[in-house]
């Protein structure tokens, strides 16, 4: 059990649901500026999130989720994440993620000016995050 004085409120919202609404004593996210660890009473901050793994720690427990773009607002004892998409490992369809990876790699290999390379690279990155997390969840 986590020390109550170290806990902060965490809310993760995606377009289709409230993904997480609870307490944590630390979270880790990937921003466009790099990795960030957040504890209670962190300096107030707003940042852009990059595709990566969201780690939610509470006491000795840790949960991980695929976080695919969004924004984070940190206000002392409250953190809010607005995510484009967020999925627990057991929610990820591994076959669908593999198909997305293959499509993105094919687009990048045949890059001929007709495709948006940045968009294809982001699709590849998102699929790789989903694959990695889903495979960890199966072990």
Short mmCIF file of N, CA, C and O in Angstrom, two decimals:
data_model
loop_
_atom_site.label_atom_id
_atom_site.label_comp_id
_atom_site.label_asym_id
_atom_site.label_seq_id
_atom_site.Cartn_x
_atom_site.Cartn_y
_atom_site.Cartn_z
N UNK A 1 0.84 -1.19 0.00
CA UNK A 1 0.00 0.00 0.00
C UNK A 1 0.88 1.25 0.00
O UNK A 1 1.86 1.33 0.73
N UNK A 2 0.54 2.20 -0.83
CA UNK A 2 1.33 3.42 -0.94
C UNK A 2 1.06 4.35 0.24
O UNK A 2 -0.02 4.34 0.82
N UNK A 3 2.06 5.13 0.59
CA UNK A 3 1.92 6.15 1.63
C UNK A 3 0.92 7.18 1.12
O UNK A 3 1.15 7.83 0.10
N UNK A 4 -0.18 7.37 1.84
CA UNK A 4 -1.26 8.27 1.41
C UNK A 4 -0.76 9.68 1.12
O UNK A 4 -1.27 10.35 0.24
N UNK A 5 0.26 10.14 1.86
CA UNK A 5 0.74 11.51 1.66
C UNK A 5 1.49 11.68 0.34
O UNK A 5 1.72 12.80 -0.09
N UNK A 6 1.85 10.57 -0.28
CA UNK A 6 2.59 10.63 -1.55
C UNK A 6 1.68 10.50 -2.76
O UNK A 6 2.12 10.63 -3.89
N UNK A 7 0.41 10.20 -2.55
CA UNK A 7 -0.51 9.95 -3.65
C UNK A 7 -1.03 11.23 -4.28
O UNK A 7 -1.23 12.24 -3.61
N UNK A 8 -1.26 11.16 -5.58
CA UNK A 8 -1.91 12.25 -6.29
C UNK A 8 -3.01 11.67 -7.15
O UNK A 8 -3.04 10.48 -7.44
N UNK A 9 -3.94 12.52 -7.55
CA UNK A 9 -5.07 12.12 -8.37
C UNK A 9 -4.63 12.06 -9.83
O UNK A 9 -4.01 12.99 -10.33
N UNK A 10 -4.94 10.95 -10.50
CA UNK A 10 -4.62 10.78 -11.92
C UNK A 10 -5.88 10.47 -12.69
O UNK A 10 -6.65 9.58 -12.31
N UNK A 11 -6.08 11.21 -13.76
CA UNK A 11 -7.23 10.96 -14.63
C UNK A 11 -6.71 10.91 -16.06
O UNK A 11 -6.03 11.83 -16.51
N UNK A 12 -7.02 9.81 -16.74
CA UNK A 12 -6.62 9.63 -18.15
C UNK A 12 -7.90 9.52 -18.95
O UNK A 12 -8.71 8.60 -18.74
N UNK A 13 -8.09 10.45 -19.88
CA UNK A 13 -9.32 10.53 -20.66
C UNK A 13 -8.98 10.35 -22.13
O UNK A 13 -8.10 11.01 -22.66
N UNK A 14 -9.70 9.45 -22.79
CA UNK A 14 -9.58 9.28 -24.24
C UNK A 14 -10.93 9.66 -24.85
O UNK A 14 -11.92 9.81 -24.12
N UNK A 15 -11.02 9.80 -26.16
CA UNK A 15 -12.28 10.22 -26.76
C UNK A 15 -13.47 9.29 -26.47
O UNK A 15 -14.60 9.75 -26.41
N UNK A 16 -13.19 8.02 -26.25
CA UNK A 16 -14.30 7.08 -26.07
C UNK A 16 -14.58 6.67 -24.63
O UNK A 16 -15.55 5.97 -24.35
N UNK A 17 -13.71 7.10 -23.67
CA UNK A 17 -13.95 6.69 -22.28
C UNK A 17 -12.99 7.39 -21.32
O UNK A 17 -12.00 7.97 -21.72
N UNK A 18 -13.33 7.28 -20.04
CA UNK A 18 -12.38 7.66 -19.00
C UNK A 18 -11.56 6.40 -18.78
O UNK A 18 -12.04 5.41 -18.23
N UNK A 19 -10.33 6.43 -19.25
CA UNK A 19 -9.46 5.26 -19.24
C UNK A 19 -9.02 4.90 -17.83
O UNK A 19 -8.98 3.73 -17.45
N UNK A 20 -8.64 5.91 -17.03
CA UNK A 20 -8.18 5.67 -15.67
C UNK A 20 -8.60 6.85 -14.81
O UNK A 20 -8.46 8.00 -15.21
N UNK A 21 -9.12 6.56 -13.64
CA UNK A 21 -9.50 7.60 -12.69
C UNK A 21 -9.20 7.05 -11.30
O UNK A 21 -9.94 6.23 -10.77
N UNK A 22 -8.05 7.44 -10.76
CA UNK A 22 -7.65 6.91 -9.46
C UNK A 22 -6.44 7.65 -8.92
O UNK A 22 -6.19 8.80 -9.29
N UNK A 23 -5.70 6.98 -8.07
CA UNK A 23 -4.54 7.58 -7.44
C UNK A 23 -3.26 6.86 -7.85
O UNK A 23 -3.29 5.68 -8.20
N UNK A 24 -2.16 7.59 -7.78
CA UNK A 24 -0.85 7.02 -8.09
C UNK A 24 0.18 7.72 -7.22
O UNK A 24 -0.06 8.84 -6.75
N UNK A 25 1.31 7.07 -7.01
CA UNK A 25 2.39 7.78 -6.32
C UNK A 25 3.49 8.18 -7.30
O UNK A 25 4.35 8.99 -6.98
N UNK A 26 3.41 7.65 -8.53
CA UNK A 26 4.32 8.08 -9.60
C UNK A 26 3.77 7.61 -10.94
O UNK A 26 3.15 6.55 -11.02
N UNK A 27 4.00 8.41 -11.95
CA UNK A 27 3.71 7.96 -13.32
C UNK A 27 4.92 8.31 -14.19
O UNK A 27 5.69 9.22 -13.88
N UNK A 28 5.05 7.57 -15.28
CA UNK A 28 6.08 7.86 -16.27
C UNK A 28 5.39 7.97 -17.62
O UNK A 28 4.54 7.14 -17.96
N UNK A 29 5.76 9.00 -18.38
CA UNK A 29 5.20 9.23 -19.71
C UNK A 29 6.32 9.66 -20.65
O UNK A 29 7.39 10.08 -20.22
N UNK A 30 6.03 9.59 -21.92
CA UNK A 30 6.97 10.07 -22.93
C UNK A 30 6.36 11.33 -23.55
O UNK A 30 5.26 11.29 -24.08
N UNK A 31 7.10 12.43 -23.45
CA UNK A 31 6.65 13.68 -24.07
C UNK A 31 7.47 13.92 -25.34
O UNK A 31 8.43 13.19 -25.60
N UNK A 32 7.11 14.95 -26.07
CA UNK A 32 7.87 15.28 -27.26
C UNK A 32 9.27 15.78 -26.90
O UNK A 32 10.15 15.83 -27.74
N UNK A 33 9.49 16.10 -25.63
CA UNK A 33 10.79 16.57 -25.14
C UNK A 33 11.59 15.45 -24.49
O UNK A 33 12.75 15.67 -24.12
N UNK A 34 10.98 14.28 -24.28
CA UNK A 34 11.69 13.16 -23.66
C UNK A 34 10.85 12.50 -22.58
O UNK A 34 9.70 12.85 -22.37
N UNK A 35 11.46 11.54 -21.90
CA UNK A 35 10.78 10.80 -20.83
C UNK A 35 10.61 11.69 -19.60
O UNK A 35 11.46 12.53 -19.32
N UNK A 36 9.51 11.46 -18.87
CA UNK A 36 9.23 12.28 -17.69
C UNK A 36 8.63 11.41 -16.59
O UNK A 36 7.71 10.63 -16.84
N UNK A 37 9.17 11.54 -15.39
CA UNK A 37 8.60 10.89 -14.21
C UNK A 37 7.91 11.95 -13.37
O UNK A 37 8.45 13.04 -13.18
N UNK A 38 6.72 11.64 -12.88
CA UNK A 38 5.93 12.64 -12.16
C UNK A 38 5.53 12.10 -10.79
O UNK A 38 4.96 11.01 -10.69
N UNK A 39 5.84 12.87 -9.76
CA UNK A 39 5.43 12.60 -8.38
C UNK A 39 4.47 13.70 -7.94
O UNK A 39 4.34 14.73 -8.61
N UNK A 40 3.87 13.50 -6.75
CA UNK A 40 3.01 14.52 -6.17
C UNK A 40 3.81 15.82 -5.99
O UNK A 40 5.00 15.79 -5.72
N UNK A 41 3.13 16.93 -6.16
CA UNK A 41 3.71 18.28 -6.02
C UNK A 41 4.76 18.60 -7.08
O UNK A 41 5.64 19.42 -6.87
N UNK A 42 4.64 17.96 -8.23
CA UNK A 42 5.49 18.30 -9.37
C UNK A 42 5.19 19.75 -9.77
O UNK A 42 4.07 20.23 -9.59
N UNK A 43 6.15 20.41 -10.33
CA UNK A 43 5.95 21.77 -10.79
C UNK A 43 4.78 21.79 -11.79
O UNK A 43 4.67 20.88 -12.62
N UNK A 44 3.90 22.78 -11.73
CA UNK A 44 2.81 22.84 -12.70
C UNK A 44 3.37 22.89 -14.13
O UNK A 44 4.34 23.61 -14.41
N UNK A 45 2.76 22.10 -15.00
CA UNK A 45 3.31 21.94 -16.35
C UNK A 45 2.24 21.41 -17.29
O UNK A 45 1.38 20.62 -16.88
N UNK A 46 2.31 21.82 -18.52
CA UNK A 46 1.51 21.24 -19.59
C UNK A 46 2.49 20.81 -20.67
O UNK A 46 3.41 21.56 -21.00
N UNK A 47 2.30 19.60 -21.20
CA UNK A 47 3.23 19.09 -22.21
C UNK A 47 2.48 18.26 -23.25
O UNK A 47 1.38 17.76 -22.99
N UNK A 48 3.11 18.12 -24.40
CA UNK A 48 2.58 17.28 -25.47
C UNK A 48 3.15 15.88 -25.30
O UNK A 48 4.36 15.72 -25.14
N UNK A 49 2.28 14.88 -25.33
CA UNK A 49 2.72 13.49 -25.19
C UNK A 49 3.01 12.88 -26.54
O UNK A 49 2.31 13.14 -27.52
N UNK A 50 4.03 12.05 -26.58
CA UNK A 50 4.39 11.30 -27.78
C UNK A 50 3.96 9.85 -27.56
O UNK A 50 3.76 9.42 -26.42
N UNK A 51 3.81 9.08 -28.63
CA UNK A 51 3.46 7.67 -28.44
C UNK A 51 4.48 6.97 -27.56
O UNK A 51 5.69 7.13 -27.75
N UNK A 52 4.00 6.25 -26.57
CA UNK A 52 4.89 5.55 -25.66
C UNK A 52 4.09 4.73 -24.65
O UNK A 52 2.88 4.56 -24.80
N UNK A 53 4.77 4.28 -23.64
CA UNK A 53 4.15 3.47 -22.60
C UNK A 53 3.90 4.35 -21.38
O UNK A 53 4.82 5.02 -20.90
N UNK A 54 2.67 4.37 -20.91
CA UNK A 54 2.31 5.05 -19.68
C UNK A 54 2.49 4.05 -18.54
O UNK A 54 1.92 2.95 -18.59
N UNK A 55 3.30 4.42 -17.56
CA UNK A 55 3.50 3.56 -16.39
C UNK A 55 2.85 4.24 -15.19
O UNK A 55 3.17 5.39 -14.89
N UNK A 56 1.95 3.52 -14.55
CA UNK A 56 1.25 4.03 -13.37
C UNK A 56 1.71 3.20 -12.18
O UNK A 56 1.49 1.98 -12.16
N UNK A 57 2.34 3.86 -11.22
CA UNK A 57 2.86 3.15 -10.05
C UNK A 57 2.09 3.57 -8.82
O UNK A 57 1.83 4.76 -8.61
N UNK A 58 1.72 2.58 -8.02
CA UNK A 58 1.02 2.83 -6.77
C UNK A 58 1.51 1.80 -5.77
O UNK A 58 1.19 0.62 -5.89
N UNK A 59 2.34 2.24 -4.83
CA UNK A 59 2.95 1.31 -3.89
C UNK A 59 3.90 0.40 -4.66
O UNK A 59 4.70 0.84 -5.46
N UNK A 60 3.77 -0.89 -4.46
CA UNK A 60 4.62 -1.85 -5.16
C UNK A 60 4.04 -2.31 -6.49
O UNK A 60 4.66 -3.08 -7.20
N UNK A 61 2.87 -1.82 -6.83
CA UNK A 61 2.23 -2.24 -8.08
C UNK A 61 2.51 -1.27 -9.21
O UNK A 61 2.62 -0.07 -9.00
N UNK A 62 2.64 -1.82 -10.42
CA UNK A 62 2.83 -1.00 -11.61
C UNK A 62 1.94 -1.53 -12.71
O UNK A 62 1.92 -2.73 -12.98
N UNK A 63 1.21 -0.62 -13.35
CA UNK A 63 0.42 -0.98 -14.53
C UNK A 63 0.97 -0.20 -15.71
O UNK A 63 1.42 0.93 -15.56
N UNK A 64 0.92 -0.83 -16.88
CA UNK A 64 1.40 -0.17 -18.09
C UNK A 64 0.30 -0.15 -19.12
O UNK A 64 -0.53 -1.06 -19.19
N UNK A 65 0.31 0.90 -19.94
CA UNK A 65 -0.67 1.04 -21.00
C UNK A 65 -0.01 1.70 -22.20
O UNK A 65 0.94 2.48 -22.05
N UNK A 66 -0.51 1.38 -23.38
CA UNK A 66 -0.04 2.05 -24.60
C UNK A 66 -0.75 3.39 -24.67
O UNK A 66 -1.97 3.46 -24.67
N UNK A 67 0.03 4.46 -24.68
CA UNK A 67 -0.51 5.82 -24.75
C UNK A 67 -0.09 6.41 -26.09
O UNK A 67 1.09 6.55 -26.36
N UNK A 68 -1.07 6.72 -26.91
CA UNK A 68 -0.77 7.14 -28.28
C UNK A 68 -1.16 8.60 -28.50
O UNK A 68 -2.28 8.90 -28.88
N UNK A 69 -0.23 9.48 -28.23
CA UNK A 69 -0.38 10.92 -28.41
C UNK A 69 -1.37 11.52 -27.41
O UNK A 69 -2.26 10.85 -26.92
N UNK A 70 -1.18 12.79 -27.15
CA UNK A 70 -2.09 13.50 -26.26
C UNK A 70 -1.40 14.66 -25.57
O UNK A 70 -0.35 15.15 -26.01
N UNK A 71 -2.02 15.09 -24.48
CA UNK A 71 -1.52 16.21 -23.68
C UNK A 71 -1.57 15.82 -22.22
O UNK A 71 -2.43 15.03 -21.81
N UNK A 72 -0.68 16.39 -21.42
CA UNK A 72 -0.69 16.17 -19.98
C UNK A 72 -0.70 17.52 -19.28
O UNK A 72 -0.01 18.45 -19.70
N UNK A 73 -1.51 17.61 -18.23
CA UNK A 73 -1.56 18.80 -17.39
C UNK A 73 -1.23 18.36 -15.97
O UNK A 73 -1.90 17.47 -15.43
N UNK A 74 -0.22 18.97 -15.37
CA UNK A 74 0.22 18.63 -14.03
C UNK A 74 -0.04 19.83 -13.13
O UNK A 74 0.44 20.93 -13.40
N UNK A 75 -0.83 19.60 -12.08
CA UNK A 75 -1.16 20.67 -11.13
C UNK A 75 -0.99 20.14 -9.71
O UNK A 75 -1.97 19.71 -9.08
N UNK A 76 0.21 20.12 -9.19
CA UNK A 76 0.47 19.73 -7.81
C UNK A 76 0.04 18.31 -7.48
O UNK A 76 0.77 17.37 -7.69
N UNK A 77 -1.17 18.18 -6.95
CA UNK A 77 -1.66 16.86 -6.54
C UNK A 77 -2.70 16.31 -7.51
O UNK A 77 -3.48 15.42 -7.16
N UNK A 78 -2.71 16.83 -8.74
CA UNK A 78 -3.66 16.36 -9.75
C UNK A 78 -2.98 16.36 -11.12
O UNK A 78 -2.37 17.34 -11.53
N UNK A 79 -3.10 15.22 -11.82
CA UNK A 79 -2.55 15.09 -13.16
C UNK A 79 -3.67 14.62 -14.08
O UNK A 79 -4.38 13.66 -13.77
N UNK A 80 -3.83 15.31 -15.20
CA UNK A 80 -4.84 14.95 -16.18
C UNK A 80 -4.15 14.69 -17.51
O UNK A 80 -3.34 15.51 -17.96
N UNK A 81 -4.48 13.56 -18.11
CA UNK A 81 -3.96 13.22 -19.43
C UNK A 81 -5.13 13.13 -20.39
O UNK A 81 -6.10 12.41 -20.13
N UNK A 82 -5.05 13.88 -21.48
CA UNK A 82 -6.01 13.78 -22.57
C UNK A 82 -5.31 13.01 -23.67
O UNK A 82 -4.36 13.51 -24.27
N UNK A 83 -5.74 11.78 -23.90
CA UNK A 83 -5.05 10.89 -24.82
C UNK A 83 -5.86 10.68 -26.09
O UNK A 83 -7.07 10.53 -26.04
N UNK A 84 -5.15 10.62 -27.20
CA UNK A 84 -5.79 10.25 -28.47
C UNK A 84 -6.33 8.82 -28.36
O UNK A 84 -7.43 8.51 -28.79
N UNK A 85 -5.51 7.95 -27.77
CA UNK A 85 -5.90 6.56 -27.51
C UNK A 85 -5.04 6.03 -26.39
O UNK A 85 -3.88 6.42 -26.25
N UNK A 86 -5.62 5.16 -25.58
CA UNK A 86 -4.89 4.53 -24.49
C UNK A 86 -5.47 3.13 -24.31
O UNK A 86 -6.69 2.97 -24.28
N UNK A 87 -4.59 2.13 -24.21
CA UNK A 87 -5.04 0.74 -24.14
C UNK A 87 -4.22 -0.05 -23.13
O UNK A 87 -2.99 0.07 -23.10
N UNK A 88 -4.90 -0.88 -22.33
CA UNK A 88 -4.21 -1.83 -21.47
C UNK A 88 -3.70 -2.96 -22.36
O UNK A 88 -4.28 -3.21 -23.43
N UNK A 89 -2.65 -3.67 -21.97
CA UNK A 89 -2.11 -4.75 -22.80
C UNK A 89 -3.15 -5.78 -23.23
O UNK A 89 -3.16 -6.23 -24.38
N UNK A 90 -4.06 -6.14 -22.33
CA UNK A 90 -5.07 -7.15 -22.65
C UNK A 90 -6.12 -6.65 -23.65
O UNK A 90 -6.88 -7.45 -24.21
N UNK A 91 -6.17 -5.36 -23.90
CA UNK A 91 -7.12 -4.80 -24.86
C UNK A 91 -6.54 -4.71 -26.27
O UNK A 91 -7.26 -4.44 -27.22
N UNK A 92 -5.25 -4.94 -26.40
CA UNK A 92 -4.58 -4.79 -27.69
C UNK A 92 -4.77 -6.05 -28.52
O UNK A 92 -4.50 -7.15 -28.06
N UNK A 93 -5.21 -5.86 -29.75
CA UNK A 93 -5.34 -6.96 -30.72
C UNK A 93 -3.98 -7.10 -31.40
O UNK A 93 -3.62 -6.29 -32.26
N UNK A 94 -3.23 -8.12 -31.01
CA UNK A 94 -1.86 -8.29 -31.51
C UNK A 94 -1.83 -8.48 -33.03
O UNK A 94 -0.98 -7.91 -33.71
N UNK A 95 -2.77 -9.23 -33.58
CA UNK A 95 -2.80 -9.43 -35.04
C UNK A 95 -3.04 -8.11 -35.77
O UNK A 95 -2.39 -7.84 -36.79
N UNK A 96 -3.94 -7.32 -35.25
CA UNK A 96 -4.22 -6.02 -35.89
C UNK A 96 -3.01 -5.10 -35.80
O UNK A 96 -2.67 -4.40 -36.76
N UNK A 97 -2.30 -5.13 -34.67
CA UNK A 97 -1.09 -4.31 -34.51
C UNK A 97 0.00 -4.77 -35.48
O UNK A 97 0.70 -3.95 -36.07
N UNK A 98 0.15 -6.09 -35.65
CA UNK A 98 1.13 -6.62 -36.61
C UNK A 98 0.79 -6.20 -38.03
O UNK A 98 1.67 -5.82 -38.80
N UNK A 99 -0.50 -6.24 -38.38
CA UNK A 99 -0.92 -5.82 -39.73
C UNK A 99 -0.62 -4.34 -39.94
O UNK A 99 -0.18 -3.93 -41.02
N UNK A 100 -0.85 -3.52 -38.91
CA UNK A 100 -0.57 -2.08 -39.01
C UNK A 100 0.93 -1.85 -39.19
O UNK A 100 1.35 -0.97 -39.96
N UNK A 101 1.75 -2.63 -38.49
CA UNK A 101 3.21 -2.52 -38.62
C UNK A 101 3.64 -2.84 -40.05
O UNK A 101 4.42 -2.12 -40.66
N UNK A 102 3.10 -3.92 -40.60
CA UNK A 102 3.45 -4.34 -41.95
C UNK A 102 3.04 -3.27 -42.97
O UNK A 102 3.82 -2.92 -43.87
N UNK A 103 1.83 -2.73 -42.82
CA UNK A 103 1.36 -1.67 -43.73
C UNK A 103 2.28 -0.45 -43.67
O UNK A 103 2.66 0.12 -44.69
N UNK A 104 2.63 -0.03 -42.44
CA UNK A 104 3.47 1.16 -42.28
C UNK A 104 4.86 0.92 -42.86
O UNK A 104 5.41 1.80 -43.54
N UNK A 105 5.43 -0.26 -42.62
CA UNK A 105 6.76 -0.56 -43.18
C UNK A 105 6.71 -0.58 -44.71
O UNK A 105 7.63 -0.10 -45.37
N UNK A 106 5.64 -1.14 -45.26
CA UNK A 106 5.50 -1.19 -46.72
C UNK A 106 5.41 0.23 -47.29
O UNK A 106 6.04 0.54 -48.31
N UNK A 107 4.66 1.10 -46.63
CA UNK A 107 4.54 2.49 -47.09
C UNK A 107 5.90 3.20 -47.05
O UNK A 107 6.24 3.93 -47.97
N UNK A 108 6.65 2.96 -45.98
CA UNK A 108 7.95 3.62 -45.85
C UNK A 108 8.95 3.11 -46.88
O UNK A 108 9.76 3.88 -47.40
N UNK A 109 8.91 1.82 -47.17
CA UNK A 109 9.84 1.25 -48.17
C UNK A 109 9.55 1.76 -49.57
O UNK A 109 10.45 1.92 -50.38
N UNK A 110 8.27 1.99 -49.85
CA UNK A 110 7.90 2.46 -51.18
C UNK A 110 7.70 3.97 -51.21
O UNK A 110 6.96 4.48 -52.04
N UNK A 111 8.35 4.67 -50.28
CA UNK A 111 8.20 6.13 -50.19
C UNK A 111 8.56 6.77 -51.52
O UNK A 111 9.70 6.77 -51.93
N UNK A 112 7.56 7.30 -52.18
CA UNK A 112 7.78 7.88 -53.50
C UNK A 112 7.16 9.26 -53.61
O UNK A 112 6.74 9.66 -54.68
N UNK A 113 7.07 9.97 -52.53
CA UNK A 113 6.53 11.32 -52.58
C UNK A 113 5.01 11.37 -52.52
O UNK A 113 4.44 12.41 -52.27
N UNK A 114 4.36 10.24 -52.80
CA UNK A 114 2.90 10.21 -52.78
C UNK A 114 2.35 9.93 -51.37
O UNK A 114 1.18 10.10 -51.12
N UNK A 115 3.23 9.48 -50.47
CA UNK A 115 2.77 9.20 -49.11
C UNK A 115 3.33 10.25 -48.16
O UNK A 115 4.34 10.88 -48.45
N UNK A 116 2.68 10.39 -47.05
CA UNK A 116 3.16 11.27 -46.00
C UNK A 116 4.07 10.43 -45.11
O UNK A 116 3.60 9.62 -44.33
N UNK A 117 5.38 10.63 -45.26
CA UNK A 117 6.35 9.81 -44.52
C UNK A 117 6.21 9.98 -43.01
O UNK A 117 6.33 9.00 -42.27
N UNK A 118 5.98 11.18 -42.56
CA UNK A 118 5.83 11.42 -41.12
C UNK A 118 4.66 10.63 -40.57
O UNK A 118 4.75 10.00 -39.52
N UNK A 119 3.57 10.64 -41.29
CA UNK A 119 2.37 9.89 -40.86
C UNK A 119 2.65 8.39 -40.83
O UNK A 119 2.24 7.69 -39.90
N UNK A 120 3.35 7.89 -41.82
CA UNK A 120 3.69 6.47 -41.87
C UNK A 120 4.63 6.09 -40.73
O UNK A 120 4.50 5.04 -40.11
N UNK A 121 5.61 6.97 -40.42
CA UNK A 121 6.53 6.71 -39.31
C UNK A 121 5.78 6.69 -37.98
O UNK A 121 6.07 5.85 -37.12
N UNK A 122 4.82 7.59 -37.80
CA UNK A 122 4.03 7.61 -36.56
C UNK A 122 3.18 6.35 -36.45
O UNK A 122 3.04 5.78 -35.37
N UNK A 123 2.61 5.90 -37.56
CA UNK A 123 1.81 4.68 -37.56
C UNK A 123 2.68 3.48 -37.19
O UNK A 123 2.26 2.61 -36.42
N UNK A 124 3.90 3.46 -37.70
CA UNK A 124 4.83 2.39 -37.37
C UNK A 124 5.17 2.42 -35.88
O UNK A 124 5.15 1.40 -35.20
N UNK A 125 5.47 3.60 -35.36
CA UNK A 125 5.82 3.74 -33.95
C UNK A 125 4.66 3.28 -33.05
O UNK A 125 4.86 2.57 -32.07
N UNK A 126 3.43 3.69 -33.39
CA UNK A 126 2.26 3.28 -32.59
C UNK A 126 2.08 1.77 -32.63
O UNK A 126 1.79 1.14 -31.61
N UNK A 127 2.25 1.16 -33.80
CA UNK A 127 2.06 -0.29 -33.90
C UNK A 127 3.14 -1.02 -33.10
O UNK A 127 2.84 -2.02 -32.44
N UNK A 128 4.38 -0.54 -33.12
CA UNK A 128 5.45 -1.19 -32.37
C UNK A 128 5.22 -1.10 -30.85
O UNK A 128 5.50 -2.05 -30.12
N UNK A 129 4.70 0.03 -30.39
CA UNK A 129 4.38 0.18 -28.96
C UNK A 129 3.30 -0.82 -28.58
O UNK A 129 3.40 -1.51 -27.56
N UNK A 130 2.26 -0.93 -29.40
CA UNK A 130 1.18 -1.88 -29.11
C UNK A 130 1.70 -3.31 -29.09
O UNK A 130 1.35 -4.10 -28.21
N UNK A 131 2.52 -3.66 -30.07
CA UNK A 131 3.06 -5.02 -30.16
C UNK A 131 3.89 -5.35 -28.92
O UNK A 131 3.72 -6.37 -28.29
N UNK A 132 4.79 -4.44 -28.56
CA UNK A 132 5.67 -4.67 -27.41
C UNK A 132 4.85 -4.85 -26.13
O UNK A 132 5.08 -5.78 -25.35
N UNK A 133 3.88 -4.00 -25.92
CA UNK A 133 3.08 -4.08 -24.69
C UNK A 133 2.19 -5.33 -24.67
O UNK A 133 2.06 -5.98 -23.64
N UNK A 134 1.61 -5.66 -25.81
CA UNK A 134 0.76 -6.85 -25.88
C UNK A 134 1.56 -8.12 -25.63
O UNK A 134 1.11 -9.03 -24.94
N UNK A 135 2.78 -8.17 -26.16
CA UNK A 135 3.62 -9.35 -25.94
C UNK A 135 4.05 -9.45 -24.48
O UNK A 135 4.10 -10.55 -23.94
N UNK A 136 4.33 -8.33 -23.82
CA UNK A 136 4.65 -8.35 -22.39
C UNK A 136 3.46 -8.86 -21.58
O UNK A 136 3.62 -9.58 -20.62
N UNK A 137 2.26 -8.44 -21.99
CA UNK A 137 1.05 -8.83 -21.28
C UNK A 137 0.73 -10.30 -21.40
O UNK A 137 0.05 -10.88 -20.56
N UNK A 138 1.23 -10.95 -22.46
CA UNK A 138 0.97 -12.37 -22.68
C UNK A 138 1.88 -13.26 -21.86
O UNK A 138 1.62 -14.43 -21.70
N UNK A 139 3.00 -12.72 -21.36
CA UNK A 139 3.99 -13.53 -20.63
C UNK A 139 3.55 -13.79 -19.21
O UNK A 139 2.80 -13.17 -18.61
#
